[in-house]
mmCIF file of C-alpha atoms in Angstrom:
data_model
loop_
_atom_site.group_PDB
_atom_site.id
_atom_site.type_symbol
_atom_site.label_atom_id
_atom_site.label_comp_id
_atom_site.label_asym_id
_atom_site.label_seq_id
_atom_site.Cartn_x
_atom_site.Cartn_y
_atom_site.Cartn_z
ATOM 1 C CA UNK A 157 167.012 -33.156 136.501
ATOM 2 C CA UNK A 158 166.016 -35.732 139.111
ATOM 3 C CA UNK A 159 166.121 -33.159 142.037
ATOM 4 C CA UNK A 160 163.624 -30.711 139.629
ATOM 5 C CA UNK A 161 161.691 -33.893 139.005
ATOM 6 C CA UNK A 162 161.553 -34.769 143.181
ATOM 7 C CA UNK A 163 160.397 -30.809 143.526
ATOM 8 C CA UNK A 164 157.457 -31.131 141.474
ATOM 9 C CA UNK A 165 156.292 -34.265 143.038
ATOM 10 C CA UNK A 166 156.396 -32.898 146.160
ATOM 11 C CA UNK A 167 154.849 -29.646 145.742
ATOM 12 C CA UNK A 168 152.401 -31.276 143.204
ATOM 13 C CA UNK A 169 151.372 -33.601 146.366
ATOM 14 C CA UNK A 170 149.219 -35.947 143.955
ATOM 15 C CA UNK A 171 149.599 -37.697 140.640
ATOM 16 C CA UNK A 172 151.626 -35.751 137.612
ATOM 17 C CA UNK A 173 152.032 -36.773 134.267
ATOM 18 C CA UNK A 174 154.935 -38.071 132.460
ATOM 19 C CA UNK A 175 154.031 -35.290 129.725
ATOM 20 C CA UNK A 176 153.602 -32.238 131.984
ATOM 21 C CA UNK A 177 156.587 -33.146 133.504
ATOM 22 C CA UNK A 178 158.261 -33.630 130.494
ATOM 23 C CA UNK A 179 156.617 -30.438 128.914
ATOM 24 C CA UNK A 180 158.181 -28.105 131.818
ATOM 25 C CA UNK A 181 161.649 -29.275 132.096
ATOM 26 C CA UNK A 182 162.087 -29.329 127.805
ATOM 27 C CA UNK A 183 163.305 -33.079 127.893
ATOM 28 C CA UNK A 184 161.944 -36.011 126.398
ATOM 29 C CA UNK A 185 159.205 -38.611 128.304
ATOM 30 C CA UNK A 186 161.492 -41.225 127.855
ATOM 31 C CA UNK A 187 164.008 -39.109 129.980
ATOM 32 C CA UNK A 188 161.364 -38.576 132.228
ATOM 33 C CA UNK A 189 160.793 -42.179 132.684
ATOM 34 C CA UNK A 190 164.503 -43.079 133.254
ATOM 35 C CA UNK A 191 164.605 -40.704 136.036
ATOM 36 C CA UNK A 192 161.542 -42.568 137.693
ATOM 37 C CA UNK A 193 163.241 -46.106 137.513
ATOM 38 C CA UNK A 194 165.858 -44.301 139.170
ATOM 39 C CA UNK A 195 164.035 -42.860 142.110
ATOM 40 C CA UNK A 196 162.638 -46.312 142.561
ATOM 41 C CA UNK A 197 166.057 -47.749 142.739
ATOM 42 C CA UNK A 198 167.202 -45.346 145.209
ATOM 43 C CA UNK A 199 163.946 -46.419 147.844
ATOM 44 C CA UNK A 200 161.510 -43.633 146.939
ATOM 45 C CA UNK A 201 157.601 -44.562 146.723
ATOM 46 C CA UNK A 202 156.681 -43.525 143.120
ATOM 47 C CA UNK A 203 153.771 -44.560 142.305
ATOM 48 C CA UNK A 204 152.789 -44.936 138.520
ATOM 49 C CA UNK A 205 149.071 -44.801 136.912
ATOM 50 C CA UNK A 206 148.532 -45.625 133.239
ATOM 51 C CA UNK A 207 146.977 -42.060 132.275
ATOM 52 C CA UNK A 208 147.310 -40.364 135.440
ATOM 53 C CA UNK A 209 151.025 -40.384 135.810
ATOM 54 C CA UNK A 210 153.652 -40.197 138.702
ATOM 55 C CA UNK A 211 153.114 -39.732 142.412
ATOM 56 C CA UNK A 212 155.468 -39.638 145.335
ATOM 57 C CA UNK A 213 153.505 -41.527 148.081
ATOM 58 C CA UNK A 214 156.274 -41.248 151.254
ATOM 59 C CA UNK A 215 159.625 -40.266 151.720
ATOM 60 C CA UNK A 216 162.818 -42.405 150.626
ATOM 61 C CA UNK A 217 164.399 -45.499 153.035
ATOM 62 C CA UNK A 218 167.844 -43.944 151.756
ATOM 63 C CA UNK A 219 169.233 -41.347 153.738
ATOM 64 C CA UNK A 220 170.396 -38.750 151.406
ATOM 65 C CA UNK A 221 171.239 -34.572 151.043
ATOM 66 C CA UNK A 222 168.068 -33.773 148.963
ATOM 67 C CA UNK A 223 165.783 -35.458 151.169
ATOM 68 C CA UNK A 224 167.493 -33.618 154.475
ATOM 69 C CA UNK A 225 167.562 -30.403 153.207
ATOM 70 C CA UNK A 226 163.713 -30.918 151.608
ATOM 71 C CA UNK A 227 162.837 -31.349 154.992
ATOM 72 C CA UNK A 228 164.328 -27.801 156.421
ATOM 73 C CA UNK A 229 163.434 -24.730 155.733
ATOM 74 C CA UNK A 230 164.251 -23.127 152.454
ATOM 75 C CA UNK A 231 166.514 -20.504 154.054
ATOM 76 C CA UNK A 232 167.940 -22.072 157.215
ATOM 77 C CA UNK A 233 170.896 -20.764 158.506
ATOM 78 C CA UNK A 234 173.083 -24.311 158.417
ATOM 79 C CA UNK A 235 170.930 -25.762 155.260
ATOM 80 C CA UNK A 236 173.830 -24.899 152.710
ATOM 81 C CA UNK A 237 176.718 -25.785 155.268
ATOM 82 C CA UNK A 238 175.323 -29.709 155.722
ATOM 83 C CA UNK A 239 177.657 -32.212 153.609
ATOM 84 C CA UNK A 240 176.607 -35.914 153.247
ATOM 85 C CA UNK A 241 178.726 -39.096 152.486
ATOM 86 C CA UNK A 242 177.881 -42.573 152.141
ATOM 87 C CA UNK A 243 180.986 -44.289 154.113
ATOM 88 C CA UNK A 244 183.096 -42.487 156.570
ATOM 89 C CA UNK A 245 185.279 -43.693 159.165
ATOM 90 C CA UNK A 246 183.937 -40.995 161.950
ATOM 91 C CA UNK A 247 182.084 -37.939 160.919
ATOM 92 C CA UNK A 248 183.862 -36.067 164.427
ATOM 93 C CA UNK A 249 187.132 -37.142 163.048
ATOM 94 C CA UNK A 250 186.491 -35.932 159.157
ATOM 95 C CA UNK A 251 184.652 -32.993 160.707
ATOM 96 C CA UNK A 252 187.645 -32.065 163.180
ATOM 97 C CA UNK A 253 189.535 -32.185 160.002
ATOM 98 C CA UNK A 254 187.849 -29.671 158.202
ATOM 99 C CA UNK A 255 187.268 -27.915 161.447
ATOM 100 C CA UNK A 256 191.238 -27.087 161.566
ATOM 101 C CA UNK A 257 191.190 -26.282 157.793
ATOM 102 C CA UNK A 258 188.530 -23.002 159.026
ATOM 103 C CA UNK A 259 185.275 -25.109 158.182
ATOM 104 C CA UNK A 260 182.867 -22.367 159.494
ATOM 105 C CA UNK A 261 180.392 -22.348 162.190
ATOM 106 C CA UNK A 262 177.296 -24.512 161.625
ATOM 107 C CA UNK A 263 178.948 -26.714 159.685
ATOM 108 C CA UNK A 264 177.689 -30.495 159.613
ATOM 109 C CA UNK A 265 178.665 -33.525 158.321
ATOM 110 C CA UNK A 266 175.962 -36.873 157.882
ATOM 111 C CA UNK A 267 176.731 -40.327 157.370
ATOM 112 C CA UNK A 268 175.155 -43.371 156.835
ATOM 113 C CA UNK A 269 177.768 -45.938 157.619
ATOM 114 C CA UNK A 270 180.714 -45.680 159.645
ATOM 115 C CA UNK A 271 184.152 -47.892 159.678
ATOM 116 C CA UNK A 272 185.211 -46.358 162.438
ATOM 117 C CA UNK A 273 182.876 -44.981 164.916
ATOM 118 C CA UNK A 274 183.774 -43.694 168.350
ATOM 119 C CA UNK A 275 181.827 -43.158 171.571
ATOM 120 C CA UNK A 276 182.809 -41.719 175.326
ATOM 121 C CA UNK A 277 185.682 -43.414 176.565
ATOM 122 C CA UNK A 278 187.170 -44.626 173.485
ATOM 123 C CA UNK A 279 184.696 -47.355 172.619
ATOM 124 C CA UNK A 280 183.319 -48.267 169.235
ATOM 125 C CA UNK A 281 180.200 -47.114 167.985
ATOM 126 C CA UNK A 282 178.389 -49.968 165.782
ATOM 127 C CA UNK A 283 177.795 -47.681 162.424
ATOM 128 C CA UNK A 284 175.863 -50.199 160.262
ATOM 129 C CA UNK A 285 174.462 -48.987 156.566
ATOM 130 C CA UNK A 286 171.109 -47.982 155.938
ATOM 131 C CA UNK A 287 170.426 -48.018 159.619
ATOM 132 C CA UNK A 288 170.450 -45.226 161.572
ATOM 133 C CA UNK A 289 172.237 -41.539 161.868
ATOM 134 C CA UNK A 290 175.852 -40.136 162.136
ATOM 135 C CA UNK A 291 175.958 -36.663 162.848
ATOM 136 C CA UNK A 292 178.512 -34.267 163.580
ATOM 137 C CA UNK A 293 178.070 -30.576 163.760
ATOM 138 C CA UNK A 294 180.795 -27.748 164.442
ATOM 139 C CA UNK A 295 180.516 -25.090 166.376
ATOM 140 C CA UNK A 296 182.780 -21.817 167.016
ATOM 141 C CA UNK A 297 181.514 -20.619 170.019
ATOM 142 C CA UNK A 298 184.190 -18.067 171.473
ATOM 143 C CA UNK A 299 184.016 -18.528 174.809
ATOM 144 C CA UNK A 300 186.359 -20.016 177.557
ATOM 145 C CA UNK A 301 185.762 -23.666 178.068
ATOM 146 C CA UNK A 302 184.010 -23.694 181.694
ATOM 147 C CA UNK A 303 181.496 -21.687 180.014
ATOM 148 C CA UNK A 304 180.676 -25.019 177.717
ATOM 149 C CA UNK A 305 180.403 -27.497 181.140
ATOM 150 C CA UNK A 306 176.665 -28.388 180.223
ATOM 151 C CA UNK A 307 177.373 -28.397 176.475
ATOM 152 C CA UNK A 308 176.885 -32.290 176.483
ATOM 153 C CA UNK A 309 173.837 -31.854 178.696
ATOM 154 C CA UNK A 310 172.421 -28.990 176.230
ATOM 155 C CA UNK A 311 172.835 -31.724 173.383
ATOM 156 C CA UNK A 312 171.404 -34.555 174.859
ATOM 157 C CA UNK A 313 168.203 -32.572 175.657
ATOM 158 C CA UNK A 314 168.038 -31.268 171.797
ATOM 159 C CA UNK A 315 168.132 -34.867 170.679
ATOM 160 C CA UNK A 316 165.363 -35.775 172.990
ATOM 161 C CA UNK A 317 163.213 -32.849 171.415
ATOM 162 C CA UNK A 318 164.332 -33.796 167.825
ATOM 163 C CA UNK A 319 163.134 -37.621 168.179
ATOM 164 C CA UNK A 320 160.074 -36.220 169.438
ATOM 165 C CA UNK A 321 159.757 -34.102 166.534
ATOM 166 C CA UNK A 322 160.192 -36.244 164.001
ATOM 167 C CA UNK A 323 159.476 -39.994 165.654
ATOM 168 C CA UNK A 324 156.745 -39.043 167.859
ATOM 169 C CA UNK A 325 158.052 -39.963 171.109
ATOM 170 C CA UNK A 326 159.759 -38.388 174.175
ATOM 171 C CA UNK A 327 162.924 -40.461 175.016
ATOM 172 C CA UNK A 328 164.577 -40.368 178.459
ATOM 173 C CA UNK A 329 168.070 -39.076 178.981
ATOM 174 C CA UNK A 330 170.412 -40.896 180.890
ATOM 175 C CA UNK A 331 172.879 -39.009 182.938
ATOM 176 C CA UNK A 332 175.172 -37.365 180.990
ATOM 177 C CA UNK A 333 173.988 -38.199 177.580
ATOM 178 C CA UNK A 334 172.726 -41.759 176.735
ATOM 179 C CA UNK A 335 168.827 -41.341 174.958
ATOM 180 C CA UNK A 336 167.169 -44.096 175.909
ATOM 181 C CA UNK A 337 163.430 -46.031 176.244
ATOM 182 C CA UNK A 338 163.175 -48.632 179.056
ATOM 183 C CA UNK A 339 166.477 -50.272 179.605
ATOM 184 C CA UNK A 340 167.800 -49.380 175.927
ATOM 185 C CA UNK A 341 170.068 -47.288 174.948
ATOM 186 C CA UNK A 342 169.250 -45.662 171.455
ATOM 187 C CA UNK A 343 171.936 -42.849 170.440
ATOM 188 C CA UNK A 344 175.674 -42.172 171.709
ATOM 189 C CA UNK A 345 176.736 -38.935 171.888
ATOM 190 C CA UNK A 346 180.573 -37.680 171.716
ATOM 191 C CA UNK A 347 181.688 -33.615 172.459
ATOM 192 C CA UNK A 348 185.347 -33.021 171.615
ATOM 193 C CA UNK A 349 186.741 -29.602 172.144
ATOM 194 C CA UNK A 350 189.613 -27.636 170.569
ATOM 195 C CA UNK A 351 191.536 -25.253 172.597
ATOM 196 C CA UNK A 352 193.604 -22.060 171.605
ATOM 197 C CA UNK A 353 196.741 -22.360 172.848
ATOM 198 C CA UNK A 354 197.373 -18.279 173.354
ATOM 199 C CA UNK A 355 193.880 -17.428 174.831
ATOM 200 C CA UNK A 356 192.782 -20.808 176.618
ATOM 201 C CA UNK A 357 189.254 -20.373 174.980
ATOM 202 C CA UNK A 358 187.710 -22.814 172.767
ATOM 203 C CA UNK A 359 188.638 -23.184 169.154
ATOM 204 C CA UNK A 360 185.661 -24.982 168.379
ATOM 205 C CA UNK A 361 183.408 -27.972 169.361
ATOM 206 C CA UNK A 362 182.834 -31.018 167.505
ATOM 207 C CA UNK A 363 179.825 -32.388 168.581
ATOM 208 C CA UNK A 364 179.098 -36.300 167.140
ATOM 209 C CA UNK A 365 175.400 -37.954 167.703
ATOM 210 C CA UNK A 366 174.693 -41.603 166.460
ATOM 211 C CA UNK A 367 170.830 -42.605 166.253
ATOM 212 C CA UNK A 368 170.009 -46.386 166.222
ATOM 213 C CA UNK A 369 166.980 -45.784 163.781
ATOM 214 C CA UNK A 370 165.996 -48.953 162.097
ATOM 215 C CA UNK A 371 167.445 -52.224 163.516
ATOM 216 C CA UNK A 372 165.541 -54.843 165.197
ATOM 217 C CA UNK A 373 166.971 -56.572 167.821
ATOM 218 C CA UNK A 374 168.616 -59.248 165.955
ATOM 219 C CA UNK A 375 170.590 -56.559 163.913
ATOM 220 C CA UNK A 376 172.525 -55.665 167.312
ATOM 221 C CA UNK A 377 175.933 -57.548 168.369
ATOM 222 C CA UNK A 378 174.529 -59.922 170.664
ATOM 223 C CA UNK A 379 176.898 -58.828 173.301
ATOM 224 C CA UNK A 380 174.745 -55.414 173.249
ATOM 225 C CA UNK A 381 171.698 -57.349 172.683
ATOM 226 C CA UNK A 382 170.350 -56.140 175.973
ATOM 227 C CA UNK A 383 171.194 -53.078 176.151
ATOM 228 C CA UNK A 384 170.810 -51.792 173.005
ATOM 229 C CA UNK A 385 167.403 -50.479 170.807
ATOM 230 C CA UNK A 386 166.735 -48.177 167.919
ATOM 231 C CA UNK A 387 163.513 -46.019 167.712
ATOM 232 C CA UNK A 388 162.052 -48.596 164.962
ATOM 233 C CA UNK A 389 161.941 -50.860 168.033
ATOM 234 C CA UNK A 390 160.279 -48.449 170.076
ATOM 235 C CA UNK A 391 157.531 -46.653 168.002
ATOM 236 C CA UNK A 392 156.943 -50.159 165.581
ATOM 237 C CA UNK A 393 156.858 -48.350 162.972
ATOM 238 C CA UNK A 394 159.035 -46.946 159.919
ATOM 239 C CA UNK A 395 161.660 -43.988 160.698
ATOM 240 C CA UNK A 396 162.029 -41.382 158.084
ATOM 241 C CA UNK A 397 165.595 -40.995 158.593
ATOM 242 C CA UNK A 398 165.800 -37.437 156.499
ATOM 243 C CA UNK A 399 163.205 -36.401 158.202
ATOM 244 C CA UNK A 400 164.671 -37.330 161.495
ATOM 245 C CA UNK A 401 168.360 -35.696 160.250
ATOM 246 C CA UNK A 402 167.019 -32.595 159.403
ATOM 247 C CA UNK A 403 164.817 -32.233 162.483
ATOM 248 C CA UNK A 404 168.730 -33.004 164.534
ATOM 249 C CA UNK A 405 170.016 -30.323 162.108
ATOM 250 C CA UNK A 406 167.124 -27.912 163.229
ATOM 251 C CA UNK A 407 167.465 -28.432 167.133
ATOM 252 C CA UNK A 408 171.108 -27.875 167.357
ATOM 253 C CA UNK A 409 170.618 -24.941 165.769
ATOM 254 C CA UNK A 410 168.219 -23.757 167.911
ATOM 255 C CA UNK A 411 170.107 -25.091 170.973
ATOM 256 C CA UNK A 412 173.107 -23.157 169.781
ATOM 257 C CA UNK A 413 171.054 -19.857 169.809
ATOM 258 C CA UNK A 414 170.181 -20.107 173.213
ATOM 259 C CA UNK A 415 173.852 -22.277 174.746
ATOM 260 C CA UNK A 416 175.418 -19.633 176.449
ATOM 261 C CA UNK A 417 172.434 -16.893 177.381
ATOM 262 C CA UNK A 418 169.846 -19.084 178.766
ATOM 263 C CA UNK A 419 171.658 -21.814 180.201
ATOM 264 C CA UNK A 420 169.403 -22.178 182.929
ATOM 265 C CA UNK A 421 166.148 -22.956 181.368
ATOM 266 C CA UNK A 422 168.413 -25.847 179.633
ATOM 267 C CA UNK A 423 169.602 -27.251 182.383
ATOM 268 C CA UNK A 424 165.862 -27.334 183.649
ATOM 269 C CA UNK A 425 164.395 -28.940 180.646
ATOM 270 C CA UNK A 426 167.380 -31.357 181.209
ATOM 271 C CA UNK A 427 166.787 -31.980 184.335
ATOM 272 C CA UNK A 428 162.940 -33.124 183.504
ATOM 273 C CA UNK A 429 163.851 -35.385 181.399
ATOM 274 C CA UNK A 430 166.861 -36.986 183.244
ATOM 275 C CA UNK A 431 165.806 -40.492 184.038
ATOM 276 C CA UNK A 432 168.337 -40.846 186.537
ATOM 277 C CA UNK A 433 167.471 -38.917 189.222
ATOM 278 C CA UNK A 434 166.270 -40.186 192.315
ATOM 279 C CA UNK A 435 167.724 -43.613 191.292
ATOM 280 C CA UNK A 436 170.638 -45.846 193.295
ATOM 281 C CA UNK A 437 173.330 -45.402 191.078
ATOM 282 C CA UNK A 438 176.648 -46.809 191.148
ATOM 283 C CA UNK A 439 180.020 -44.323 190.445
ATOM 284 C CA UNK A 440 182.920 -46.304 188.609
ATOM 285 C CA UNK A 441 186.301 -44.289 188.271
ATOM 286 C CA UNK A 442 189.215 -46.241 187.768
ATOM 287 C CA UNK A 443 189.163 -49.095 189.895
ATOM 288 C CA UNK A 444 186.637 -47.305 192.499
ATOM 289 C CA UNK A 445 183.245 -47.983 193.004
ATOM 290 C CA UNK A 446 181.612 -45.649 195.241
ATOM 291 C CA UNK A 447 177.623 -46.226 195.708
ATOM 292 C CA UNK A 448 174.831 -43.848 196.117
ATOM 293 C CA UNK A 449 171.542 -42.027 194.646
ATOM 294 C CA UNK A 450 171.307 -39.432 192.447
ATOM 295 C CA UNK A 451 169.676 -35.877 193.652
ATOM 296 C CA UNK A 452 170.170 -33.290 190.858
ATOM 297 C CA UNK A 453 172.350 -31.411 188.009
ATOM 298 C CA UNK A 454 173.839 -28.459 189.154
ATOM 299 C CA UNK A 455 174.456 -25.634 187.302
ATOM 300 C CA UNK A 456 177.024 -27.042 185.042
ATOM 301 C CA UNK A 457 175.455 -30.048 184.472
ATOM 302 C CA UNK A 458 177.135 -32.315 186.900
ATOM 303 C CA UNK A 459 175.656 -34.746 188.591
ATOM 304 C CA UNK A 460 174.508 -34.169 192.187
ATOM 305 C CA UNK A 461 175.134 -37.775 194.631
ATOM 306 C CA UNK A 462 173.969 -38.691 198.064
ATOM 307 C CA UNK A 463 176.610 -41.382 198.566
ATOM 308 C CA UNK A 464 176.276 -44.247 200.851
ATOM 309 C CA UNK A 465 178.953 -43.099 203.172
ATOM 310 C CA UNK A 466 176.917 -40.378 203.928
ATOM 311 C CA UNK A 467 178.640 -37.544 202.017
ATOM 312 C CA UNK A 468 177.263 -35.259 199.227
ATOM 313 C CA UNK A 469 179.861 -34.331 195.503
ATOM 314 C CA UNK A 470 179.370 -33.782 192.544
ATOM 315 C CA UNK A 471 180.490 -35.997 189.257
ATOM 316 C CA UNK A 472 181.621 -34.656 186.222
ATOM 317 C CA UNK A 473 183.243 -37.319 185.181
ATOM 318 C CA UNK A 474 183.577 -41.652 185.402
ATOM 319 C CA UNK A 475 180.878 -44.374 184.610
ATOM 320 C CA UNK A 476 177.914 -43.492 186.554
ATOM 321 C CA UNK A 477 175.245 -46.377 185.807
ATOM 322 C CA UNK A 478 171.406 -47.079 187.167
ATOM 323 C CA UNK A 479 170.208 -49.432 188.971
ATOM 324 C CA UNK A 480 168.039 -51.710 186.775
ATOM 325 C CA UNK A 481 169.507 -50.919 183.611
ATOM 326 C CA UNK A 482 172.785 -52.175 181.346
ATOM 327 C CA UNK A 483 173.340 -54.842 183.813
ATOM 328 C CA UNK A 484 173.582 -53.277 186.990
ATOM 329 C CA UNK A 485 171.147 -55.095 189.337
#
């Protein structure tokens, strides 16, 4: 009953009355009423008018299924194949799970907390409650994997347009797939790939997105302090957090339409918002640090390096950081 009830408010758009609502779902007011001090609970902005009834002024704080899928189309392609749980300890690792159970294509799994969080390299991800994102979406995309090189790449740049869509502003990427504003970093971004053994070609790709939403400053470790932001910090404002979900849910999908047959006009949308070209850089693998300035992506999404010793490569992989930003001065 409460998701019928949440339907009529929205498409309704103004006040309703305990008795019409009532009336059309063939339960009692007092029902009706219990369902509204439930709502309230759960962080949605009912408002109530002696004589005028119920209204749903903005979208719930609580990141939830109804709300994400209320905000996609009625007959999206992944809308039915998006599960949602309160506490996880990774959505990539539950979602690899299912993955190698034969969880179909377009599958995705939300979160809003996370025990166990991972980013690139095998660091943490900080996964507080009723903060921000945790994404994961699966996809089965039957090709060999140097066909996926700029997968990460093709992400990254979805993200940027889904924060735009749904927060209002354009973030930067940082090379290969750190969102930022400024000197912040606001998601992480983790691509794991399973191979066949037979064939060679990819099984399928997990692909796991975490979006600082909500936290001010204080709410960070204050080791990350500096580094870190969320797109409350940026825009000032609140974050509707379905809204934001479904608009992730929406891009991917759209980016996986297009991954493999027009993976140059990706690559170019990436490359416009890459933040760190033409910036010193400095290349950390293993022990080495090699110095230089960034030039381009190339077709596969690596990045293109003038280095100081006067010879041109390509990186694909290592800690690559920017001048002026997460420390390095």
């Amino acid at each position: 009953m409460k998701e019928k009830i949440l339907e009529m408010l929205r498409s309704e758009g103004d006040f309703l009355s305990g008795e019409t609502i009532s009336a059309r779902l063939g339960v009692s007011r007092a029902a009706v009423w219990k369902v509204m001090q439930k709502l309230k609970e759960e962080g949605y902005a009912i408002e109530s008018v002696p004589n005028r009834g119920y209204r749903l002024s903005e979208a719930t704080a609580r990141l939830c299924l109804s709300e994400i899928r209320a905000n996609l189309p009625k007959y999206h392609p992944w809308r039915d194949l998006i599960r949602f749980q309160e506490d996880v300890d990774s959505t990539n690792t539950r979602l690899k799970l299912s993955a190698s159970q034969g969880a179909p294509h377009g599958s995705v799994l939300i979160a809003d907390h996370q025990t166990g969080g991972r980013g690139r390299r095998g660091r943490s991800f900080a996964s507080p409650p009723n903060m921000g994102i945790y994404l994961s979406a699966l996809l089965r995309p039957q090709c060999r994997p140097e066909d996926l090189m700029h997968l990460t790449c093709a992400v990254a740049e979805a993200m940027v347009q889904a924060i735009e869509d749904a927060a209002g502003f354009r973030p930067g990427i940082k090379w290969t797939n750190d969102l930022v504003s400024g000197k912040r970093k606001l998601t992480g971004i983790l691509t794991e790939l399973s191979l066949e053994a037979e064939s060679g070609c990819v099984n399928y790709a997990v692909i796991g997105i975490g979006v600082n939403c909500r936290q001010e400053l204080s709410d960070f470790p204050e080791e990350l302090q500096e580094m870190a932001g969320s797109l409350h910090m940026v825009t000032g404002g609140p974050i509707d957090r379905n809204k934001l979900a479904a608009a992730m849910v929406r891009r991917l999908y759209e980016m996986d339409q297009n991954l493999l047959s027009d993976k140059a006009a990706i690559l170019d949308a990436y490359r416009r918002d890459c933040i760190t070209l033409g910036q010193d850089i400095v290349l950390l693998q293993g022990e080495e640090k090699r110095y230089g300035k960034a030039l381009d992506i190339d077709s596969d999404g690596a990045l293109v390096v003038a280095f100081t010793d006067g010879t041109v490569g390509t990186v694909n992989s290592g800690e690559v950081s920017v001048r002026g930003m997460y420390g390095y001065v």
